[in-house]
Amino acid sequence: SNGQPRAVIWWLSDSGHWMYSTGGIADAEPLALMEGYNVILPTGSATQSVLLVGRIPTNVASQTMLAHAYNIVGYNVPRRMKISELGFREAGFSGGRNMTQSDEIRILASGVGVYGSPKVRIWLNSANGQFTFQAGGTGSAENYQVEPDEALIIYTRKSSAPWTWTNRLFYSTPGRFMNP
């Protein structure tokens, strides 16, 4: 890989062949050893036996958010989460009357590099206690879904002291058998 993220989707057809989402058989596609991947089982599907070899976080991780700084956070867990479920508010994320008076969450867009515009910018509205879009959406951002591989920048423009965010695990720790 050249260091750039790539989005390739394969799915298992009823015929037993792996297929590209864009069409064609993908049985011979090599799985890169140094890239992460997600396995998504459809909701309500029958019990599946899948052999997975890899690593996912098995312990919670805490990170100190420095005041008046850009703090880079790797979400890095195999589950989509709503902004409101990530625990930023409870950890000390400071809100304000508008974007310029609040801490901010910036979610980077895939493939644009660190100098590209964020995919979304979210702030905490102290008037209603809701995460709110500044860019990339309108209205409440409480239900915005953060994807497993997205990078977040927490800009602590309002926080006057450091605070600690803990990346909680919202899944059972995998072992020989797991129930996602």
mmCIF file of C-alpha atoms in Angstrom, residues 40-48:
data_model
loop_
_atom_site.group_PDB
_atom_site.id
_atom_site.type_symbol
_atom_site.label_atom_id
_atom_site.label_comp_id
_atom_site.label_asym_id
_atom_site.label_seq_id
_atom_site.Cartn_x
_atom_site.Cartn_y
_atom_site.Cartn_z
ATOM 1 C CA ILE A 40 -20.240 -6.782 8.761
ATOM 2 C CA LEU A 41 -22.864 -9.453 9.373
ATOM 3 C CA PRO A 42 -26.392 -8.398 8.387
ATOM 4 C CA THR A 43 -28.745 -7.758 11.311
ATOM 5 C CA GLY A 44 -31.056 -10.689 11.936
ATOM 6 C CA SER A 45 -28.957 -13.151 9.940
ATOM 7 C CA ALA A 46 -28.656 -16.745 11.074
ATOM 8 C CA THR A 47 -25.737 -17.873 13.231
ATOM 9 C CA GLN A 48 -22.531 -17.717 11.218
#
